[in-house]
Every structure is written in C-alpha cells, then in structure tokens.
C-alpha cells in the first residue's frame, strides 16, 4: 500500500520557502480535486445561462428572427459577443491597447489602458475582506449574516478617527484608523457571538437584527453628529490625508494599498486557521462541537472569539472603502458587499485562497458590468442574475454533477461544512 | 435455480487503497450469509457498492440471474435490495409511520397522505416478522434496538427481499442482539435473504448458513458453522493464531486514584440517572462497570470526565477535587478517555487522522510551540501510531471519515493509550473491532494496568468485563447494586445482578484498602 503515494506529496520545487509550499500545495490539491472543478463549471454554466438571457432580452434578436432564422441567429451571436466583449474590456482592459501602450512612452496612455484592471482590483478589495469574514464564520460553524452591518460600523469608526484626529503623523493615524474599523466590526460581531454562547440565541437572527441597528445608526449619525457642517447631504467630513491608504497613481486611478493589505490579511487568516492552535480550535468547534467539548476546548470562548474576529474582518472591509476609496462616509456606501460575501465565501469553499479568487471574480464582474451597460446597453442587473446562477449551482452541486456527468466524490464530508451551523442550537 | 444475488469480480479502488479486489459472492434464497473480515477488509465498501452508494471500478451484479446496474440507493431498492446502516437514518421528531412513509408516501385523493393505510401496513409487517413496533410511537422515544427495527420495517415496506445488515449488533445490548437474531431467523423463514456483517464470532456461528471471510479486499475462504469454531474463524480472518483468552498477571494494587462519593447526575430533563454512587478505583487495577446499557453508565462516565456536572456528591482524582472541573483540567491531570460514541465525541471525521491524534493534546509542546502548531512533528507522531496500532490507511493525512469503522476506533485508542495517564476511562473500547484488534487492545489495557494506571472499563459485553476486570461493579437503574471479585464471580451471577436481582448476602462486596 505504501507505494501508492498521493500526487501532492511528490515534492514540489524545493527552493521555495516552507510556508509557500504549504500554501501552494493546498492550492494544487484544491485545483485537482472536485471542490474546485465544480465552482469553475458553475461559473461557466452561469455565463452560458447569462448569454441566453441576454439573447432573450435583446430587441435586435427579436427583430432578426422576424426577418429570417439566420438573421436571428447572427443577431443573437452579436448580442452575446458585444455584451461579453464589453464586460471583458471594461473589467480587464483591451490587451492589444495595453501592449501598444507599453511599447510607447506615453505614461498617461499606460495608466489609462491599465485602469480597467486596476479598477477591478479596487472593486475586489472589499470583497476579499468581507468574504474572509464570512469564511471564518463558516469555519467555526457560524452563519454570520451580519457582515454588512459590521462593515458599516467599521466604516463609521474609521471615518471618525480619520477626520477627528487630523494632525497625527500618517504612520500612526492610518493604523489607528484601520484598527478603529476592526474594533467597530469586532464589537458588532461580539454581541451576537456573546448572545449565541450565553443564551443560545441563533446568530442568523441576531446578526440580521444587528444589521438593521447598524444601518439606522449610520443614518442617524450622518444626519446629525457626524454630518459635514457645510453640506446638506448626509455625508461625513473628509478624512485627513494622513489616514488615507496610500495610492500609487494620480487620480482618477483609484488603485490603492488596500488591495495588498487584503492579500496580506488573507494570508494571515490562512495562517491563523491552519497553522495555529487557535485556528485548530475554531475549526474543530465548527466541524464537530461534541468532539471539541470532549477535547477540552472552550466552546463559549471560541464562539465569541470567532464572531468577533469575523466582525473585525468585516470592519476592515468598511475601513478599506472609507480610507482607500471614498475618503468619507456616505449613506449606503456599501452596495451589499456583506451579502455578496456570503455567496463568495461559499464559492471559495471557505478557504482564504478560494475567497481571494472568488472576490477577484466578483470584483471583476462588478466593475465590468458598469462598462457593459455603457457600451453594450445591457442592464447592470444581468451581473446579479449571473452571480445568482453561479451561486445556485455552487449550492446545489448535484445539478452541475448531472450536467457534466461528474462522479460523486467518495467522502461526503466537504459539503457538510456550511450546514453545521444550522443544526444545533 | 439462479441465486437471489450474485456479485461477480467486484473491484473497488480508492485513492491509495484497493478496498475490494475481485470479490465474488452468491446469496441463495432464504439464507443468512455472514461476511467476516478484519477492520478495513472491505466489507462495508462491498455493501455500499451493492446499495448504490459507490460505483465499482470493475465487476457485475446479478439479481435472480439478471444483470443489474445500481447507480443509487433507489436503483438498489427497485432491485429489491435494502440496507440497514450502522448509523440510523431516522427523523427523531417523526412517528414510526411518518419515518417509514418518507420517500414512499402512501397517498389518496391526489396528494393527501394516507397515514392510516400506511400504519395498517406497518402493523401487518410488524406482526408477520415479530418486530413488535408501534406505528404511532415517536422515534425519539424508542430505544436503539427498536429504532433499528423501524429501519428494518422501512425496507420491508419497500418490498426489499435482499437485506443487508452492516454490524447491526454493534450498537445493541446483548439482550437486544439476541432479539435481532430471532428476527433475522423469522425473516429468512418467510423467504427473505440476508447478508450479515459482524465481528462477533458467536453470532456468526449461531445464525449463519454460510460464512465468507475477506482479508485485505480479497475473499480468503468460505466455510459453514458446522465446519468451523470461533478459533478457526478468527484465524481465517487474521491469518495467524489468535489468543481468545489472555493471560493476566496478578494485579499490583496501589493507592486509590479515583474516588467517587455519593454521586448524583441528572439528564437534561432532570431525571436522576446516577443515583448516589460511591466507589474507588486503585492504581494497578481494572474496575469493570457491568450493566445493561442505559442504566446510568454513560452519565457516570460523563461526570468523571467533566462532560456533565453532577448535582450532588464529589469526585476526587489523586487528591484533586474534580467534581466541577472542565474536561481540559481533567485531561491535564492525566486522564485518558475512550468515549462511547466515537463519531460524535471522539473524532472529527472531516479532519485528517493526524489532527485527530492530537485532538486533546494539540496545545502542548511538542505539538504546539507558542500558538503555532508543529505540523511535521504531529504528522511524524501520527504515522508512528498508525503503524503501532495497525490502523489500515495509506497515510495519516487521510481523513478519519475515510477509515473503516473499526479503524476509526483504533485512532481514538491510539490517542488515549499512547500518552502517560494515571486513570484510563474506557467506554466500550473494542466496539466494532475485529478479533485481532480486540486481542491487541485488551493486551494494551492490561499493560496500562500493570504499569500502575487505574482503569475504569465500561462495557455491556460480559466476556470483555470478565476477561479484563479485577473487580466488577454492576449498575442497575443508576445504582451500583454490587461490587464483586472478578475471579470469583460467574456470568450467571452477573446476569442476575444486571437484571436487578440483588445478592442475598451483602458479604459479596469486596474492596481494596
Ligand atoms: N471513501 C473512502 N475513501 C478512501 N478510502 C476509503 C473510503 N471508504 C473506505 N476506504 C478504505 O477502504 C478500506 C475498506 O474499508 P471498509 O469500510 O469497507 O472496511 P470494513 O471491512 O467495513 O471494516 P470495519 O470492520 O472496520 O467496518 C479501508 O482501508 C478504508 O480506509
Ligand atoms: Mg464497516
């Protein structure tokens, strides 16, 4: 039996540092296992169904079919091609223009051609933080629906620190503002975590309630105490330059350090979950509460800590938007990042690396959708429909397995991860 | 006439494991065919293939001479094949009728559930085979043995005539097991055919018509109860001589390690389950707790290991009062615990074996330095234990859930036995293990005792209790009704005590120190 080693143990490149190797090995393992195959097929199927909807809602297609079958088909093809072409170029950019710009000397042209892809990264950044928040919750068996609210509180905290403490040197002010955001989110996660641990109140209900409180609280603050004095709009004062996340290019390019911070935090979450004893406790509680108790783990502490950490990550998403993109706090500044993050964490199988990939996809789709609307006239909502399809296929892998005639994997464990939060009180 | 069921050259390859290697098997109408084999031999895998849960890598299945393709349990049921799983698939808050109907609903007038008709049918089935199940009862209120009969009714209701029982007696008390044996007999008398998997050789010899032995995925022999005895079966399974009786040195009894005084434990509904128990376990002895399951043994163990707190009484471990201590504190004082329900408490099935090996020691050096877990150290340790305890797996990186039932138990035993302990609490440590592994684990328990560890052994198996214990405490309805000297007692006496028939003279009580 010993001779049949698994492919993943056959030493990858030896020069690589140990940690990297662990990370890459997990990645490769995921890539070859069905757990990654299904998301990829789900995305593909989603795009196909999206194409069908684009066809069904296009005037030209109906006009084409009115003339002849062939004209209809070519109009359908055109509609889909224009739409996805626009989606691609406004999300990633035009490769030919990028190459041409790089060969020339025009710095402005280079920036302009690379802006779409940078914009996609900007849009992905809050998704990474928020997705990590949900994923960390899932790993501990908790369904954190409150990421959106935690994100708002985080944004409020860091915006306040951002404009109130103007005058601090940047190397203090920025970390301070980020920490404040984490603290705000952590607080908003701590409360439902504590309620769950002490009273058994279900975190799904309590986090939803906390969301409403957060929304109304931010409205009240922006109408009153935090409102910019010289403005009629519910908007906070602009934060000081010292609290801004550094950006690397001149406006209008918004790409900023938040993206790298997000990647670093994703690595940190990976390290925490899979390399530390705290992460081990968190995952054990999430996978089997009874075994965790038997093993002497303190489920109360782990539950409260997991919700607080999840909240802190959500808070970072809010802080990132305030300190890196908007430079102030406005009403409804988050277009549902916290809710999309649930889908995204599922898509990423609650693994930090999966979350980063899923966040890049969501961010790219979101930033591309805008361009698609402008150039191809396809309503931005098609992206929501597309995301919904992808999500439905992830949630019901049986559909994908049937379509592509995949075999069921041998063990049934992997799919049970998410559900464990629901069963027990 | 063609056999009811024929498996031809079934092969199943898992990554790194050849679970079934060219297995052929026939089942005649009206026979009980026992499948015997070591832990991890491939019995469950073979049955899962037959029931459509796995697809074979190669091989064919014939039912009454006709080739069938089984891709899912519903295909299996359509072919008349039904399976009773070791872990029941019942919904506790539903009645028996509702559970049985689920997925095969009886309706009238376009979609309205016809419970009465279903209940009537269940009653008929129950009478025909002597199952004694009330259709109106809620499943959550039924004892394990009756729940299992509900599973059997589910199959009969769907007109299965090939029944697969995978270790059905592992979860039953010896009394319930005897009843199941009767039921199986009445099933075959009425024309059903049964494949029966068990590790209990006595049961095999009692009910089987034919016996097939599997080792490492291959059929290694076939026999009948008339030609074989326990010793021969054990040898066929393991491939070597097995000592069914261990030699036991005289105990070197030391000071008391565990003292339990006037202990009272309630369940979550405030019923008294442990009712004023007192006893001591000394270093270097095995105290066996005998009793029909459900007489408070589970709750007693939970109280001692910190999983449940008593309402009255004290528990002292080596001078420390641990009545209200946490499981972590108790583990740190040197207590090992093999829990009764391995999949619920003892393992995280989705985790790799190496993580399960350090499940309750992960936080200590050398497994953790600061907050960082030492993955390589843990893996090396786990690989060693996999070898030492003969856990059948290609690598300690595989998930615990991919192990066979008996090998899962070995992971727990390896974890709890391999660290230094002052007290070992073992609840049914050999449940689901093959004879070879039982022999090994029994030897390890005695080795622990000879090293001066105090052992509290809880088991409904009288043979196990008698073989290992120095003293035996019999629990009945939450009380210890007698503590007897294992060398002087008999099975018959213990049987009477377990039924609540107290000894006439109180002079039976023995205790050290
Ligand atoms: N889903 C799976 N993935 C990988 N390996 C598996 C899987 N299921 C079973 N195996 C392996 O196949 C072998 C046979 O397992 P199986 O469960 O059939 O044994 P068994 O004879 O039922 O043993 P036991 O008596 O302990 O229940 C074992 O080595 C086991 O680790
Ligand atoms: Mg088995």
PDB file of C-alpha atoms in Angstrom, chain B residues 18-178:
ATOM      1  CA  UNK B  18      -7.646  -1.318  -3.089  1.00  0.00           C
ATOM      2  CA  UNK B  19     -10.725  -1.845  -0.923  1.00  0.00           C
ATOM      3  CA  UNK B  20     -12.229  -4.710  -2.905  1.00  0.00           C
ATOM      4  CA  UNK B  21     -10.091  -6.950  -5.052  1.00  0.00           C
ATOM      5  CA  UNK B  22     -12.019  -9.217  -7.385  1.00  0.00           C
ATOM      6  CA  UNK B  23     -14.651 -10.303  -4.900  1.00  0.00           C
ATOM      7  CA  UNK B  24     -17.286 -12.830  -5.982  1.00  0.00           C
ATOM      8  CA  UNK B  25     -20.136 -13.848  -3.750  1.00  0.00           C
ATOM      9  CA  UNK B  26     -23.531 -15.529  -4.024  1.00  0.00           C
ATOM     10  CA  UNK B  27     -26.602 -15.330  -1.838  1.00  0.00           C
ATOM     11  CA  UNK B  28     -29.206 -18.093  -2.023  1.00  0.00           C
ATOM     12  CA  UNK B  29     -32.864 -17.587  -1.347  1.00  0.00           C
ATOM     13  CA  UNK B  30     -33.729 -17.862   2.333  1.00  0.00           C
ATOM     14  CA  UNK B  31     -30.171 -17.944   3.630  1.00  0.00           C
ATOM     15  CA  UNK B  32     -28.172 -15.852   6.005  1.00  0.00           C
ATOM     16  CA  UNK B  33     -24.734 -15.295   4.545  1.00  0.00           C
ATOM     17  CA  UNK B  34     -22.228 -13.917   7.020  1.00  0.00           C
ATOM     18  CA  UNK B  35     -19.377 -11.690   5.838  1.00  0.00           C
ATOM     19  CA  UNK B  36     -16.430 -11.790   8.123  1.00  0.00           C
ATOM     20  CA  UNK B  37     -13.192  -9.875   7.998  1.00  0.00           C
ATOM     21  CA  UNK B  38     -10.728  -7.635   9.752  1.00  0.00           C
ATOM     22  CA  UNK B  39     -11.279  -3.921  10.187  1.00  0.00           C
ATOM     23  CA  UNK B  40     -10.744  -2.334   6.824  1.00  0.00           C
ATOM     24  CA  UNK B  41     -11.065  -5.616   4.947  1.00  0.00           C
ATOM     25  CA  UNK B  42     -13.615  -4.024   2.627  1.00  0.00           C
ATOM     26  CA  UNK B  43     -16.954  -5.361   3.846  1.00  0.00           C
ATOM     27  CA  UNK B  44     -18.754  -2.048   4.141  1.00  0.00           C
ATOM     28  CA  UNK B  45     -17.354  -0.912   0.823  1.00  0.00           C
ATOM     29  CA  UNK B  46     -18.696  -4.029  -0.874  1.00  0.00           C
ATOM     30  CA  UNK B  47     -22.132  -3.475   0.644  1.00  0.00           C
ATOM     31  CA  UNK B  48     -22.098   0.204  -0.285  1.00  0.00           C
ATOM     32  CA  UNK B  49     -21.443  -0.839  -3.864  1.00  0.00           C
ATOM     33  CA  UNK B  50     -24.351  -3.226  -3.725  1.00  0.00           C
ATOM     34  CA  UNK B  51     -26.557  -0.488  -2.322  1.00  0.00           C
ATOM     35  CA  UNK B  52     -25.515   2.048  -4.975  1.00  0.00           C
ATOM     36  CA  UNK B  53     -23.539   4.377  -2.709  1.00  0.00           C
ATOM     37  CA  UNK B  54     -20.282   3.635  -4.509  1.00  0.00           C
ATOM     38  CA  UNK B  55     -19.649   2.587  -8.077  1.00  0.00           C
ATOM     39  CA  UNK B  56     -17.360  -0.404  -8.500  1.00  0.00           C
ATOM     40  CA  UNK B  57     -14.184   0.079 -10.503  1.00  0.00           C
ATOM     41  CA  UNK B  58     -14.926  -3.281 -12.136  1.00  0.00           C
ATOM     42  CA  UNK B  59     -17.399  -6.100 -11.715  1.00  0.00           C
ATOM     43  CA  UNK B  60     -21.019  -7.071 -12.203  1.00  0.00           C
ATOM     44  CA  UNK B  61     -24.087  -7.643 -10.059  1.00  0.00           C
ATOM     45  CA  UNK B  62     -26.848 -10.137 -10.863  1.00  0.00           C
ATOM     46  CA  UNK B  63     -30.214 -10.319  -9.133  1.00  0.00           C
ATOM     47  CA  UNK B  64     -32.081 -13.587  -9.746  1.00  0.00           C
ATOM     48  CA  UNK B  65     -29.848 -14.266 -12.709  1.00  0.00           C
ATOM     49  CA  UNK B  66     -30.429 -10.889 -14.318  1.00  0.00           C
ATOM     50  CA  UNK B  67     -27.641  -8.327 -14.608  1.00  0.00           C
ATOM     51  CA  UNK B  68     -28.469  -5.061 -12.857  1.00  0.00           C
ATOM     52  CA  UNK B  69     -26.879  -1.619 -12.877  1.00  0.00           C
ATOM     53  CA  UNK B  70     -27.072   0.034  -9.472  1.00  0.00           C
ATOM     54  CA  UNK B  71     -26.201   3.719  -9.501  1.00  0.00           C
ATOM     55  CA  UNK B  72     -28.100   4.885  -6.442  1.00  0.00           C
ATOM     56  CA  UNK B  73     -29.968   3.549  -3.433  1.00  0.00           C
ATOM     57  CA  UNK B  74     -33.226   3.950  -5.321  1.00  0.00           C
ATOM     58  CA  UNK B  75     -31.898   1.606  -8.029  1.00  0.00           C
ATOM     59  CA  UNK B  76     -30.992  -0.820  -5.259  1.00  0.00           C
ATOM     60  CA  UNK B  77     -34.446  -0.655  -3.718  1.00  0.00           C
ATOM     61  CA  UNK B  78     -36.030  -1.134  -7.128  1.00  0.00           C
ATOM     62  CA  UNK B  79     -33.951  -4.310  -7.431  1.00  0.00           C
ATOM     63  CA  UNK B  80     -35.252  -5.440  -4.051  1.00  0.00           C
ATOM     64  CA  UNK B  81     -32.054  -4.679  -2.115  1.00  0.00           C
ATOM     65  CA  UNK B  82     -32.277  -2.891   1.225  1.00  0.00           C
ATOM     66  CA  UNK B  83     -29.637  -1.916   3.772  1.00  0.00           C
ATOM     67  CA  UNK B  84     -29.729  -1.230   7.496  1.00  0.00           C
ATOM     68  CA  UNK B  85     -26.920   1.205   8.209  1.00  0.00           C
ATOM     69  CA  UNK B  86     -24.964   1.213  11.378  1.00  0.00           C
ATOM     70  CA  UNK B  87     -25.990   4.822  11.880  1.00  0.00           C
ATOM     71  CA  UNK B  88     -29.710   5.089  11.558  1.00  0.00           C
ATOM     72  CA  UNK B  89     -31.291   7.444   9.087  1.00  0.00           C
ATOM     73  CA  UNK B  90     -34.425   8.283  11.045  1.00  0.00           C
ATOM     74  CA  UNK B  91     -36.032  11.611  11.866  1.00  0.00           C
ATOM     75  CA  UNK B  92     -36.444  11.655  15.634  1.00  0.00           C
ATOM     76  CA  UNK B  93     -39.420  14.020  15.803  1.00  0.00           C
ATOM     77  CA  UNK B  94     -41.456  11.971  13.326  1.00  0.00           C
ATOM     78  CA  UNK B  95     -43.566   8.955  14.211  1.00  0.00           C
ATOM     79  CA  UNK B  96     -42.677   5.480  13.066  1.00  0.00           C
ATOM     80  CA  UNK B  97     -45.311   5.682  10.337  1.00  0.00           C
ATOM     81  CA  UNK B  98     -44.038   9.005   9.062  1.00  0.00           C
ATOM     82  CA  UNK B  99     -40.473   7.770   9.020  1.00  0.00           C
ATOM     83  CA  UNK B 100     -41.405   4.642   7.152  1.00  0.00           C
ATOM     84  CA  UNK B 101     -43.539   6.535   4.625  1.00  0.00           C
ATOM     85  CA  UNK B 102     -40.835   9.098   3.919  1.00  0.00           C
ATOM     86  CA  UNK B 103     -39.856   8.728   0.275  1.00  0.00           C
ATOM     87  CA  UNK B 104     -42.513   6.101  -0.380  1.00  0.00           C
ATOM     88  CA  UNK B 105     -45.594   8.072   0.583  1.00  0.00           C
ATOM     89  CA  UNK B 106     -48.980   6.463   0.528  1.00  0.00           C
ATOM     90  CA  UNK B 107     -51.491   8.978  -0.788  1.00  0.00           C
ATOM     91  CA  UNK B 108     -55.166   9.128  -1.515  1.00  0.00           C
ATOM     92  CA  UNK B 109     -57.339  11.635  -3.360  1.00  0.00           C
ATOM     93  CA  UNK B 110     -54.424  13.282  -5.119  1.00  0.00           C
ATOM     94  CA  UNK B 111     -51.687  14.057  -2.710  1.00  0.00           C
ATOM     95  CA  UNK B 112     -53.146  13.682   0.742  1.00  0.00           C
ATOM     96  CA  UNK B 113     -51.017  11.479   2.959  1.00  0.00           C
ATOM     97  CA  UNK B 114     -52.799   8.302   3.921  1.00  0.00           C
ATOM     98  CA  UNK B 115     -51.264   7.669   7.314  1.00  0.00           C
ATOM     99  CA  UNK B 116     -53.927   5.164   8.339  1.00  0.00           C
ATOM    100  CA  UNK B 117     -53.257   2.893   5.386  1.00  0.00           C
ATOM    101  CA  UNK B 118     -49.522   3.082   5.977  1.00  0.00           C
ATOM    102  CA  UNK B 119     -49.908   2.420   9.687  1.00  0.00           C
ATOM    103  CA  UNK B 120     -52.042  -0.621   8.893  1.00  0.00           C
ATOM    104  CA  UNK B 121     -49.387  -1.952   6.563  1.00  0.00           C
ATOM    105  CA  UNK B 122     -46.699  -1.382   9.172  1.00  0.00           C
ATOM    106  CA  UNK B 123     -48.747  -3.242  11.750  1.00  0.00           C
ATOM    107  CA  UNK B 124     -49.087  -6.187   9.370  1.00  0.00           C
ATOM    108  CA  UNK B 125     -45.363  -6.281   8.650  1.00  0.00           C
ATOM    109  CA  UNK B 126     -44.567  -5.956  12.320  1.00  0.00           C
ATOM    110  CA  UNK B 127     -46.784  -8.924  13.180  1.00  0.00           C
ATOM    111  CA  UNK B 128     -45.622 -11.091  10.328  1.00  0.00           C
ATOM    112  CA  UNK B 129     -41.970 -10.913  11.340  1.00  0.00           C
ATOM    113  CA  UNK B 130     -42.379 -10.462  15.069  1.00  0.00           C
ATOM    114  CA  UNK B 131     -40.956  -6.950  15.172  1.00  0.00           C
ATOM    115  CA  UNK B 132     -43.295  -5.502  17.818  1.00  0.00           C
ATOM    116  CA  UNK B 133     -43.220  -1.898  16.644  1.00  0.00           C
ATOM    117  CA  UNK B 134     -45.976   0.618  17.338  1.00  0.00           C
ATOM    118  CA  UNK B 135     -46.645   2.731  14.218  1.00  0.00           C
ATOM    119  CA  UNK B 136     -47.813   5.713  16.287  1.00  0.00           C
ATOM    120  CA  UNK B 137     -44.738   5.959  18.527  1.00  0.00           C
ATOM    121  CA  UNK B 138     -42.313   8.848  18.084  1.00  0.00           C
ATOM    122  CA  UNK B 139     -38.887   7.636  17.051  1.00  0.00           C
ATOM    123  CA  UNK B 140     -37.082   9.821  19.603  1.00  0.00           C
ATOM    124  CA  UNK B 141     -38.783   7.909  22.417  1.00  0.00           C
ATOM    125  CA  UNK B 142     -37.705   4.499  21.188  1.00  0.00           C
ATOM    126  CA  UNK B 143     -34.695   2.557  22.433  1.00  0.00           C
ATOM    127  CA  UNK B 144     -31.898   1.899  19.947  1.00  0.00           C
ATOM    128  CA  UNK B 145     -32.975  -1.692  19.376  1.00  0.00           C
ATOM    129  CA  UNK B 146     -36.480  -0.669  18.371  1.00  0.00           C
ATOM    130  CA  UNK B 147     -35.185   2.136  16.160  1.00  0.00           C
ATOM    131  CA  UNK B 148     -33.225  -0.474  14.314  1.00  0.00           C
ATOM    132  CA  UNK B 149     -36.390  -2.473  13.796  1.00  0.00           C
ATOM    133  CA  UNK B 150     -38.002   0.643  12.333  1.00  0.00           C
ATOM    134  CA  UNK B 151     -35.161   0.644   9.818  1.00  0.00           C
ATOM    135  CA  UNK B 152     -35.946  -2.970   9.019  1.00  0.00           C
ATOM    136  CA  UNK B 153     -39.624  -2.127   8.546  1.00  0.00           C
ATOM    137  CA  UNK B 154     -38.638   0.642   6.160  1.00  0.00           C
ATOM    138  CA  UNK B 155     -37.003  -1.966   3.945  1.00  0.00           C
ATOM    139  CA  UNK B 156     -39.829  -4.464   4.180  1.00  0.00           C
ATOM    140  CA  UNK B 157     -42.345  -1.712   3.431  1.00  0.00           C
ATOM    141  CA  UNK B 158     -40.478  -1.091   0.204  1.00  0.00           C
ATOM    142  CA  UNK B 159     -40.637  -4.790  -0.557  1.00  0.00           C
ATOM    143  CA  UNK B 160     -36.944  -5.463  -0.304  1.00  0.00           C
ATOM    144  CA  UNK B 161     -36.169  -9.160  -0.192  1.00  0.00           C
ATOM    145  CA  UNK B 162     -32.387  -8.954  -0.073  1.00  0.00           C
ATOM    146  CA  UNK B 163     -31.454  -7.390   3.241  1.00  0.00           C
ATOM    147  CA  UNK B 164     -28.012  -6.125   4.177  1.00  0.00           C
ATOM    148  CA  UNK B 165     -27.135  -5.729   7.836  1.00  0.00           C
ATOM    149  CA  UNK B 166     -23.809  -3.967   8.440  1.00  0.00           C
ATOM    150  CA  UNK B 167     -22.702  -4.574  12.023  1.00  0.00           C
ATOM    151  CA  UNK B 168     -26.256  -4.314  13.337  1.00  0.00           C
ATOM    152  CA  UNK B 169     -25.351  -5.689  16.741  1.00  0.00           C
ATOM    153  CA  UNK B 170     -22.510  -3.251  17.454  1.00  0.00           C
ATOM    154  CA  UNK B 171     -24.995  -0.687  18.759  1.00  0.00           C
ATOM    155  CA  UNK B 172     -27.217  -3.161  20.582  1.00  0.00           C
ATOM    156  CA  UNK B 173     -27.165  -4.520  24.102  1.00  0.00           C
ATOM    157  CA  UNK B 174     -26.582  -8.273  24.258  1.00  0.00           C
ATOM    158  CA  UNK B 175     -30.296  -8.716  25.009  1.00  0.00           C
ATOM    159  CA  UNK B 176     -31.334  -6.646  22.023  1.00  0.00           C
ATOM    160  CA  UNK B 177     -28.842  -8.540  19.901  1.00  0.00           C
ATOM    161  CA  UNK B 178     -30.491 -11.825  20.850  1.00  0.00           C
TER     162      UNK B 178
END
